[in-house]
Short mmCIF file of C-alpha atoms in Angstrom, two decimals:
data_model
loop_
_atom_site.label_atom_id
_atom_site.label_comp_id
_atom_site.label_asym_id
_atom_site.label_seq_id
_atom_site.Cartn_x
_atom_site.Cartn_y
_atom_site.Cartn_z
CA MET A 17 12.36 11.44 -22.43
CA ARG A 18 13.98 8.17 -23.53
CA THR A 19 14.29 7.53 -27.27
CA PRO A 20 12.89 4.32 -28.83
CA PHE A 21 16.47 3.11 -29.34
CA VAL A 22 17.29 3.54 -25.66
CA LEU A 23 14.07 1.80 -24.64
CA GLN A 24 14.74 -1.13 -26.97
CA THR A 25 18.31 -1.43 -25.71
CA ALA A 26 17.08 -1.51 -22.12
CA TYR A 27 14.41 -4.06 -23.07
CA ASN A 28 17.02 -6.36 -24.64
CA ALA A 29 19.22 -6.01 -21.58
CA ALA A 30 16.31 -7.09 -19.37
CA GLN A 31 16.00 -10.29 -21.39
CA THR A 32 19.65 -11.26 -21.08
CA ALA A 33 22.00 -9.63 -18.59
CA PHE A 34 19.49 -9.23 -15.76
CA ASP A 35 18.69 -12.94 -15.77
CA GLU A 36 22.27 -13.66 -14.75
CA PHE A 37 21.81 -11.84 -11.47
CA PHE A 38 19.38 -14.50 -10.30
CA GLU A 39 21.81 -17.31 -11.08
CA ASN A 40 24.99 -15.75 -9.69
CA PRO A 41 24.17 -12.68 -7.65
CA GLY A 42 27.17 -10.77 -6.38
CA VAL A 43 27.40 -9.61 -2.81
CA PHE A 44 27.72 -5.88 -2.32
CA ILE A 45 29.27 -5.10 1.04
CA ALA A 46 28.32 -1.45 1.10
CA ASP A 47 26.34 1.19 2.92
CA THR A 48 22.67 0.20 2.58
CA ARG A 49 21.75 3.88 2.53
CA ALA A 50 23.71 4.60 -0.65
CA PRO A 51 21.56 4.51 -3.81
CA GLY A 52 22.35 2.11 -6.62
CA ASN A 53 24.24 3.79 -9.45
CA SER A 54 22.31 1.92 -12.13
CA LEU A 55 19.31 -0.34 -12.55
CA GLU A 56 21.71 -3.27 -12.90
CA GLU A 57 23.44 -2.45 -9.63
CA SER A 58 20.16 -1.89 -7.78
CA LEU A 59 18.79 -5.20 -9.01
CA GLU A 60 21.94 -7.15 -8.22
CA ARG A 61 22.19 -5.68 -4.75
CA SER A 62 18.58 -6.57 -3.93
CA ILE A 63 18.92 -10.14 -5.19
CA SER A 64 22.13 -10.46 -3.17
CA GLN A 65 20.35 -9.21 -0.08
CA LEU A 66 17.50 -11.67 -0.55
CA LYS A 67 19.99 -14.48 -0.99
CA LEU A 68 21.70 -13.48 2.24
CA ALA A 69 18.32 -13.54 3.99
CA VAL A 70 17.89 -17.19 2.98
CA GLN A 71 21.45 -18.06 3.95
CA LYS A 72 20.79 -16.58 7.38
CA GLY A 73 17.90 -19.05 7.79
CA THR A 74 14.82 -17.02 6.83
CA THR A 75 13.28 -19.46 4.36
CA HIS A 76 9.70 -18.23 4.79
CA TRP A 77 9.03 -14.75 3.44
CA VAL A 78 6.04 -12.54 4.17
CA VAL A 79 5.81 -9.66 1.69
CA THR A 80 3.75 -6.60 2.64
CA TYR A 81 2.06 -5.45 -0.56
CA SER A 82 0.20 -2.17 -1.03
CA GLY A 83 -0.35 -2.13 -4.79
CA GLY A 84 2.06 0.78 -5.28
CA LYS A 85 5.19 0.83 -7.40
CA ASP A 86 7.67 -0.12 -4.66
CA SER A 87 5.76 -3.05 -3.18
CA THR A 88 5.01 -4.30 -6.70
CA LEU A 89 8.72 -4.32 -7.50
CA LEU A 90 9.53 -6.19 -4.29
CA THR A 91 6.76 -8.72 -4.88
CA VAL A 92 7.98 -9.47 -8.40
CA LEU A 93 11.55 -10.00 -7.18
CA ALA A 94 10.50 -12.30 -4.35
CA CYS A 95 8.18 -14.37 -6.53
CA GLU A 96 10.72 -14.60 -9.36
CA ILE A 97 13.20 -16.27 -7.04
CA ILE A 98 10.72 -19.05 -6.32
CA ARG A 99 9.42 -19.19 -9.89
CA ARG A 100 12.95 -19.71 -11.23
CA ASN A 101 13.45 -22.56 -8.74
CA LEU A 102 16.80 -21.20 -7.65
CA PRO A 103 18.86 -23.41 -5.32
CA TRP A 104 18.78 -20.70 -2.63
CA LYS A 105 15.06 -19.89 -2.89
CA PRO A 106 12.81 -19.60 0.19
CA LYS A 107 10.49 -22.51 0.92
CA SER A 108 7.35 -20.37 0.73
CA ILE A 109 6.07 -16.81 0.34
CA ASP A 110 2.98 -15.19 1.80
CA ILE A 111 1.88 -11.87 0.28
CA VAL A 112 -0.26 -9.65 2.49
CA TYR A 113 -2.40 -6.87 1.00
CA SER A 114 -4.00 -4.46 3.43
CA ASP A 115 -7.28 -3.25 1.96
CA THR A 116 -8.36 -0.16 3.90
CA LEU A 117 -11.71 -0.28 2.03
CA GLN A 118 -10.98 3.35 1.06
CA GLU A 119 -8.41 2.84 -1.69
CA ILE A 120 -8.64 4.92 -4.86
CA PRO A 121 -10.72 2.61 -7.12
CA ALA A 122 -8.17 2.41 -9.94
CA MET A 123 -5.37 1.50 -7.52
CA HIS A 124 -7.59 -1.01 -5.75
CA ASN A 125 -8.48 -2.75 -9.01
CA THR A 126 -4.84 -2.80 -10.11
CA ALA A 127 -3.79 -4.40 -6.83
CA LEU A 128 -6.53 -7.04 -6.89
CA ASN A 129 -5.77 -7.93 -10.52
CA PHE A 130 -2.07 -8.30 -9.69
CA LEU A 131 -2.88 -10.60 -6.76
CA SER A 132 -5.20 -12.63 -8.99
CA TYR A 133 -2.34 -13.11 -11.44
CA ILE A 134 -0.12 -14.38 -8.63
CA ASP A 135 -2.84 -16.82 -7.56
CA LEU A 136 -3.17 -18.01 -11.16
CA ILE A 137 0.51 -18.74 -11.77
CA SER A 138 0.84 -20.27 -8.31
CA ARG A 139 -1.90 -22.77 -9.12
CA GLU A 140 -0.73 -23.48 -12.65
CA GLN A 141 2.95 -23.83 -11.76
CA GLY A 142 2.52 -25.34 -8.32
CA LEU A 143 4.37 -22.52 -6.58
CA PRO A 144 4.33 -22.19 -2.76
CA ILE A 145 3.08 -18.60 -2.94
CA HIS A 146 -0.07 -17.55 -1.13
CA THR A 147 -1.91 -14.22 -1.13
CA HIS A 148 -3.90 -12.75 1.76
CA ILE A 149 -6.23 -9.75 1.78
CA THR A 150 -7.00 -8.15 5.10
CA HIS A 151 -9.28 -5.24 6.00
CA PRO A 152 -10.33 -3.49 9.23
CA GLU A 153 -13.07 -5.02 11.34
CA TRP A 154 -16.47 -3.57 10.54
CA HIS A 155 -16.58 -1.59 13.77
CA GLN A 156 -13.18 -0.05 12.96
CA THR A 157 -13.72 1.07 9.37
CA PHE A 158 -13.47 4.66 8.17
CA TRP A 159 -17.22 4.95 7.61
CA PHE A 160 -18.18 3.41 10.94
CA LEU A 161 -15.94 5.77 12.86
CA ILE A 162 -17.22 8.86 11.01
CA LEU A 163 -20.85 7.98 10.28
CA GLY A 164 -21.38 5.65 13.22
CA LYS A 165 -19.42 7.20 16.07
CA GLY A 166 -19.22 10.72 14.68
CA TYR A 167 -15.47 11.17 14.44
CA PRO A 168 -14.37 14.28 12.53
CA VAL A 169 -12.16 13.53 9.54
CA PRO A 170 -8.51 12.68 10.35
CA HIS A 171 -6.07 15.55 10.66
CA ARG A 172 -2.51 16.00 11.90
CA ARG A 173 -3.57 16.42 15.53
CA PHE A 174 -6.11 13.57 15.41
CA TRP A 175 -4.55 11.05 13.04
CA TRP A 176 -6.83 8.16 13.90
CA CYS A 177 -7.09 6.40 10.53
CA THR A 178 -3.79 4.67 9.69
CA GLU A 179 -3.55 2.49 12.76
CA ARG A 180 -7.18 1.35 12.63
CA LEU A 181 -7.52 0.90 8.87
CA LYS A 182 -4.11 -0.46 7.94
CA ILE A 183 -1.68 -1.23 10.76
CA ASN A 184 -3.91 -3.24 13.10
CA PRO A 185 -5.35 -5.55 10.40
CA VAL A 186 -1.83 -6.23 9.08
CA LYS A 187 -0.46 -6.85 12.57
CA LYS A 188 -3.19 -9.39 13.18
CA ILE A 189 -2.42 -11.48 10.09
CA LEU A 190 1.34 -11.05 10.43
CA LYS A 191 1.14 -12.49 13.91
CA SER A 192 -0.33 -15.70 12.52
CA LEU A 193 2.12 -15.82 9.59
CA THR A 194 5.30 -15.10 11.54
CA GLU A 195 5.07 -17.71 14.27
CA GLN A 196 7.87 -19.66 12.64
CA ASP A 197 11.43 -18.67 13.60
CA ASN A 198 12.51 -18.88 9.95
CA THR A 199 10.23 -16.04 8.82
CA ALA A 200 11.35 -12.73 7.34
CA VAL A 201 8.91 -9.88 6.73
CA LEU A 202 9.86 -7.97 3.56
CA THR A 203 8.80 -4.37 3.06
CA GLY A 204 9.20 -2.12 0.03
CA VAL A 205 10.23 1.06 1.85
CA ARG A 206 12.97 3.11 0.16
CA PHE A 207 15.20 6.02 1.09
CA GLY A 208 14.12 9.30 -0.49
CA GLU A 209 10.37 8.81 -0.12
CA SER A 210 10.03 11.26 2.80
CA ASP A 211 12.29 12.95 5.36
CA ARG A 212 10.33 11.40 8.21
CA ARG A 213 10.75 7.87 6.88
CA ASP A 214 14.40 8.43 5.95
CA GLY A 215 15.16 9.35 9.54
CA LYS A 216 13.65 6.14 10.87
CA MET A 217 15.36 4.03 8.21
CA LYS A 218 18.80 5.59 8.85
CA LYS A 219 18.39 4.84 12.53
CA ALA A 220 17.45 1.25 11.69
CA ALA A 221 20.49 0.89 9.43
CA SER A 222 22.75 2.07 12.24
CA CYS A 223 21.20 -0.43 14.62
CA VAL A 224 21.80 -3.48 12.44
CA GLY A 225 25.19 -2.27 11.24
CA GLU A 226 26.77 -2.17 7.83
CA GLY A 227 28.57 -4.83 5.83
CA GLU A 228 27.05 -8.29 5.68
CA CYS A 229 24.63 -7.62 8.52
CA GLY A 230 23.51 -4.30 7.06
CA GLN A 231 22.98 -5.73 3.59
CA VAL A 232 19.37 -6.43 4.51
CA LEU A 233 18.21 -3.27 6.20
CA GLU A 234 15.95 -3.96 9.14
CA TYR A 235 13.17 -1.39 9.36
CA GLN A 236 10.57 -1.59 12.12
CA GLY A 237 11.06 -5.36 12.41
CA ALA A 238 11.02 -5.99 8.65
CA PHE A 239 13.69 -6.29 5.97
CA ALA A 240 13.83 -3.61 3.28
CA PRO A 241 15.80 -5.13 0.38
CA ILE A 242 14.98 -2.36 -2.11
CA ALA A 243 15.77 0.54 0.24
CA HIS A 244 18.62 1.72 -1.99
CA TRP A 245 16.65 1.92 -5.27
CA LYS A 246 16.25 5.25 -7.04
CA THR A 247 12.75 6.07 -8.23
CA CYS A 248 13.84 6.09 -11.88
CA HIS A 249 15.23 2.54 -11.49
CA VAL A 250 11.93 1.40 -9.98
CA TRP A 251 10.06 2.67 -13.04
CA ASP A 252 12.58 1.16 -15.46
CA PHE A 253 12.22 -2.21 -13.77
CA LEU A 254 8.41 -2.15 -13.82
CA ALA A 255 8.25 -0.91 -17.43
CA LEU A 256 11.02 -3.09 -18.90
CA CYS A 257 12.16 -6.01 -16.76
CA ALA A 258 8.98 -7.26 -15.13
CA PRO A 259 6.92 -7.46 -18.36
CA VAL A 260 9.70 -9.44 -20.05
CA TRP A 261 9.42 -12.00 -17.28
CA GLY A 262 5.65 -12.14 -17.76
CA TRP A 263 4.52 -9.86 -14.95
CA PRO A 264 1.49 -7.57 -15.61
CA THR A 265 3.05 -4.37 -14.27
CA ASP A 266 1.79 -2.16 -17.11
CA ASP A 267 -1.29 -1.26 -15.10
CA VAL A 268 0.65 0.24 -12.20
CA VAL A 269 2.98 2.07 -14.61
CA ASN A 270 0.04 3.55 -16.52
CA LEU A 271 -1.76 4.40 -13.29
CA TYR A 272 1.01 6.71 -12.11
CA GLY A 273 1.97 8.04 -15.53
CA ASP A 274 4.53 10.80 -15.08
CA ALA A 275 2.99 12.11 -11.86
CA PRO A 276 5.17 12.02 -8.71
CA VAL A 277 2.27 11.03 -6.44
CA ARG A 278 1.66 8.60 -3.61
CA PHE A 279 -1.55 6.62 -3.85
CA GLY A 280 -3.73 5.86 -0.86
CA CYS A 281 -7.29 6.43 0.31
CA TRP A 282 -9.62 8.55 -1.82
CA THR A 283 -11.04 10.00 1.41
CA CYS A 284 -7.60 11.06 2.73
CA THR A 285 -7.83 14.43 4.50
CA LEU A 286 -4.26 14.45 5.81
CA VAL A 287 -3.13 16.20 2.63
CA GLU A 288 -4.29 19.63 1.53
CA LYS A 289 -4.70 18.51 -2.06
CA ASP A 290 -5.21 14.90 -3.14
CA ARG A 291 -2.90 14.82 -6.16
CA ALA A 292 -3.23 11.04 -6.49
CA LEU A 293 -7.00 11.19 -6.92
CA GLU A 294 -6.63 14.17 -9.26
CA THR A 295 -4.14 12.19 -11.37
CA VAL A 296 -6.62 9.33 -11.79
CA ILE A 297 -9.52 11.67 -12.53
CA MET A 298 -7.58 13.41 -15.32
CA LYS A 299 -7.06 10.14 -17.19
CA LYS A 300 -9.46 9.49 -20.06
CA GLY A 301 -12.71 7.89 -18.95
CA ASN A 302 -12.28 8.64 -15.24
CA GLY A 303 -14.16 11.94 -15.09
CA TYR A 304 -17.01 10.27 -13.22
CA LEU A 305 -14.70 10.08 -10.21
CA GLN A 306 -15.07 13.82 -9.71
CA GLY A 307 -17.85 12.95 -7.31
CA LEU A 308 -15.35 11.28 -4.98
CA ALA A 309 -13.23 14.43 -4.83
CA ARG A 310 -16.33 16.51 -4.08
CA PHE A 311 -17.42 14.20 -1.28
CA ARG A 312 -13.94 14.26 0.25
CA GLN A 313 -14.23 18.06 0.38
CA ARG A 314 -17.73 17.71 1.79
CA LEU A 315 -16.34 15.68 4.71
CA LEU A 316 -13.73 18.38 5.36
CA ASP A 317 -16.32 21.14 5.28
CA VAL A 318 -18.72 19.35 7.62
CA SER A 319 -15.98 18.54 10.13
CA ALA A 320 -14.88 22.20 10.14
CA ASP A 321 -18.42 23.49 10.73
CA ARG A 322 -19.09 23.93 14.47
CA SER A 323 -22.84 23.80 13.86
CA MET A 324 -22.45 20.22 12.64
CA ARG A 325 -20.62 19.12 15.78
CA VAL A 326 -21.66 18.45 19.37
CA ILE A 327 -19.99 21.11 21.50
CA ARG A 328 -18.30 19.80 24.64
CA PRO A 329 -18.78 21.57 28.01
CA ASN A 330 -15.38 23.24 27.53
CA GLY A 331 -16.52 24.75 24.24
CA VAL A 332 -14.43 22.47 22.03
CA PRO A 333 -16.23 20.84 19.05
CA GLY A 334 -16.66 17.11 19.54
CA LYS A 335 -18.38 14.38 17.53
CA LEU A 336 -20.63 14.95 14.54
CA LYS A 337 -24.30 15.22 15.40
CA ILE A 338 -26.43 12.16 14.66
CA GLY A 339 -28.54 14.08 12.17
CA VAL A 340 -25.38 15.06 10.31
CA ARG A 341 -24.18 11.45 10.27
CA ARG A 342 -27.50 10.29 8.84
CA MET A 343 -27.34 13.01 6.20
CA LEU A 344 -23.79 12.04 5.18
CA LEU A 345 -24.73 8.36 4.89
CA ASP A 346 -27.63 9.26 2.58
CA GLU A 347 -25.28 11.41 0.48
CA LEU A 348 -22.69 8.63 0.34
CA LEU A 349 -25.26 6.10 -0.82
CA SER A 350 -26.43 8.52 -3.53
CA LEU A 351 -22.84 9.01 -4.64
CA GLN A 352 -22.32 5.26 -4.71
CA GLU A 353 -25.26 4.86 -7.05
CA GLU A 354 -24.08 7.80 -9.17
CA VAL A 355 -20.54 6.49 -9.79
CA GLY A 356 -21.46 2.79 -9.92
CA LEU A 357 -18.78 1.78 -7.41
CA GLN A 358 -19.07 0.19 -4.00
CA LEU A 359 -18.04 2.93 -1.61
CA ILE A 360 -19.52 1.44 1.57
CA HIS A 361 -20.29 -2.19 2.39
CA SER A 362 -23.61 -3.48 3.67
CA GLU A 363 -21.83 -4.81 6.76
CA GLU A 364 -20.68 -1.28 7.56
CA ILE A 365 -24.16 0.14 7.16
CA LYS A 366 -25.49 -2.50 9.53
CA VAL A 367 -23.01 -1.76 12.35
CA ILE A 368 -23.46 1.99 11.81
CA GLN A 369 -27.23 1.78 12.22
CA GLU A 370 -26.86 -0.56 15.19
CA HIS A 371 -24.55 1.94 16.86
CA TRP A 372 -27.06 4.75 16.31
CA THR A 373 -29.71 2.83 18.22
CA LYS A 374 -27.28 2.33 21.12
CA ASP A 375 -26.03 5.92 21.16
CA GLU A 376 -28.05 6.95 24.19
CA LYS A 377 -26.27 10.30 24.60
CA GLY A 378 -27.14 11.30 21.08
CA ASP A 379 -26.13 14.90 20.54
CA SER A 380 -24.96 15.47 24.10
CA TYR A 381 -21.99 14.54 26.29
#
């Protein structure tokens, strides 16, 4: 644990030395996969990479924002460059937040509040920064696919959620925002988050090369200017640097606390234990969210129960029976009233009920 003296020293450094990196960023010609040795080095390398992106002609940035620690860091850096009116700043920034409609409530509120702050300073300071919130179409939401069509909950062999809830809505808006040739999509992915992602990122780094070209790592068609940051440097930046510059990052820092978790959907069944939801529940005043954890388990139990599923001719369990879907919707609406949070939208209920009337096969194939 850092002592008050160390924290104060770091805070003072954020007010002075770090500001210089924006004015005269150095250029690190180094392996993009190597982590920064210090917060200062990580910050300087990222600012250098963003400067190179502008020098290469990408003067319109689209930042993919999730509300998590990494995308928050990237968003602050990108917006600071415009806010400081640097001579090498991009002409405009678009920030895209993909709302799956299933986000853990505390994370969702933190993300929306952060976007509202960006909208506020953009209006007040006349900054060319625009925020966009996208969500899946009503006939592609989590609840429509489970309660309407009868899908079992997502699992490793039937991972149907990510593409429909997150990827497709983002692709749609990115297509409209990236029509200009001068556009760069910025993503907050980092090495060390998962072995699967590291493998893809290392391959991407090899494709674009090292040195000046590799300074801005290209990952799945997007630039990853904070790929080299260590997790501890991310937290130091959000706790010390960003607040000094006026950014409300305390909420995301407090949300995670000391827990090494990844936040996502409260209904996520791709993990055995939802540590992110548990972390939020354990915080003072969030005990009422226990109902969400129970309902997540309820979805797992129902999907695993053959008697709740329509059995295909080959004996394999298929979709959830209509009676089960109706029962789950009633339970969800009761839970919504119990916790006082919107867990399902009226538009979803409408398309779900419309689909039921058109489901001529009902509980058969």
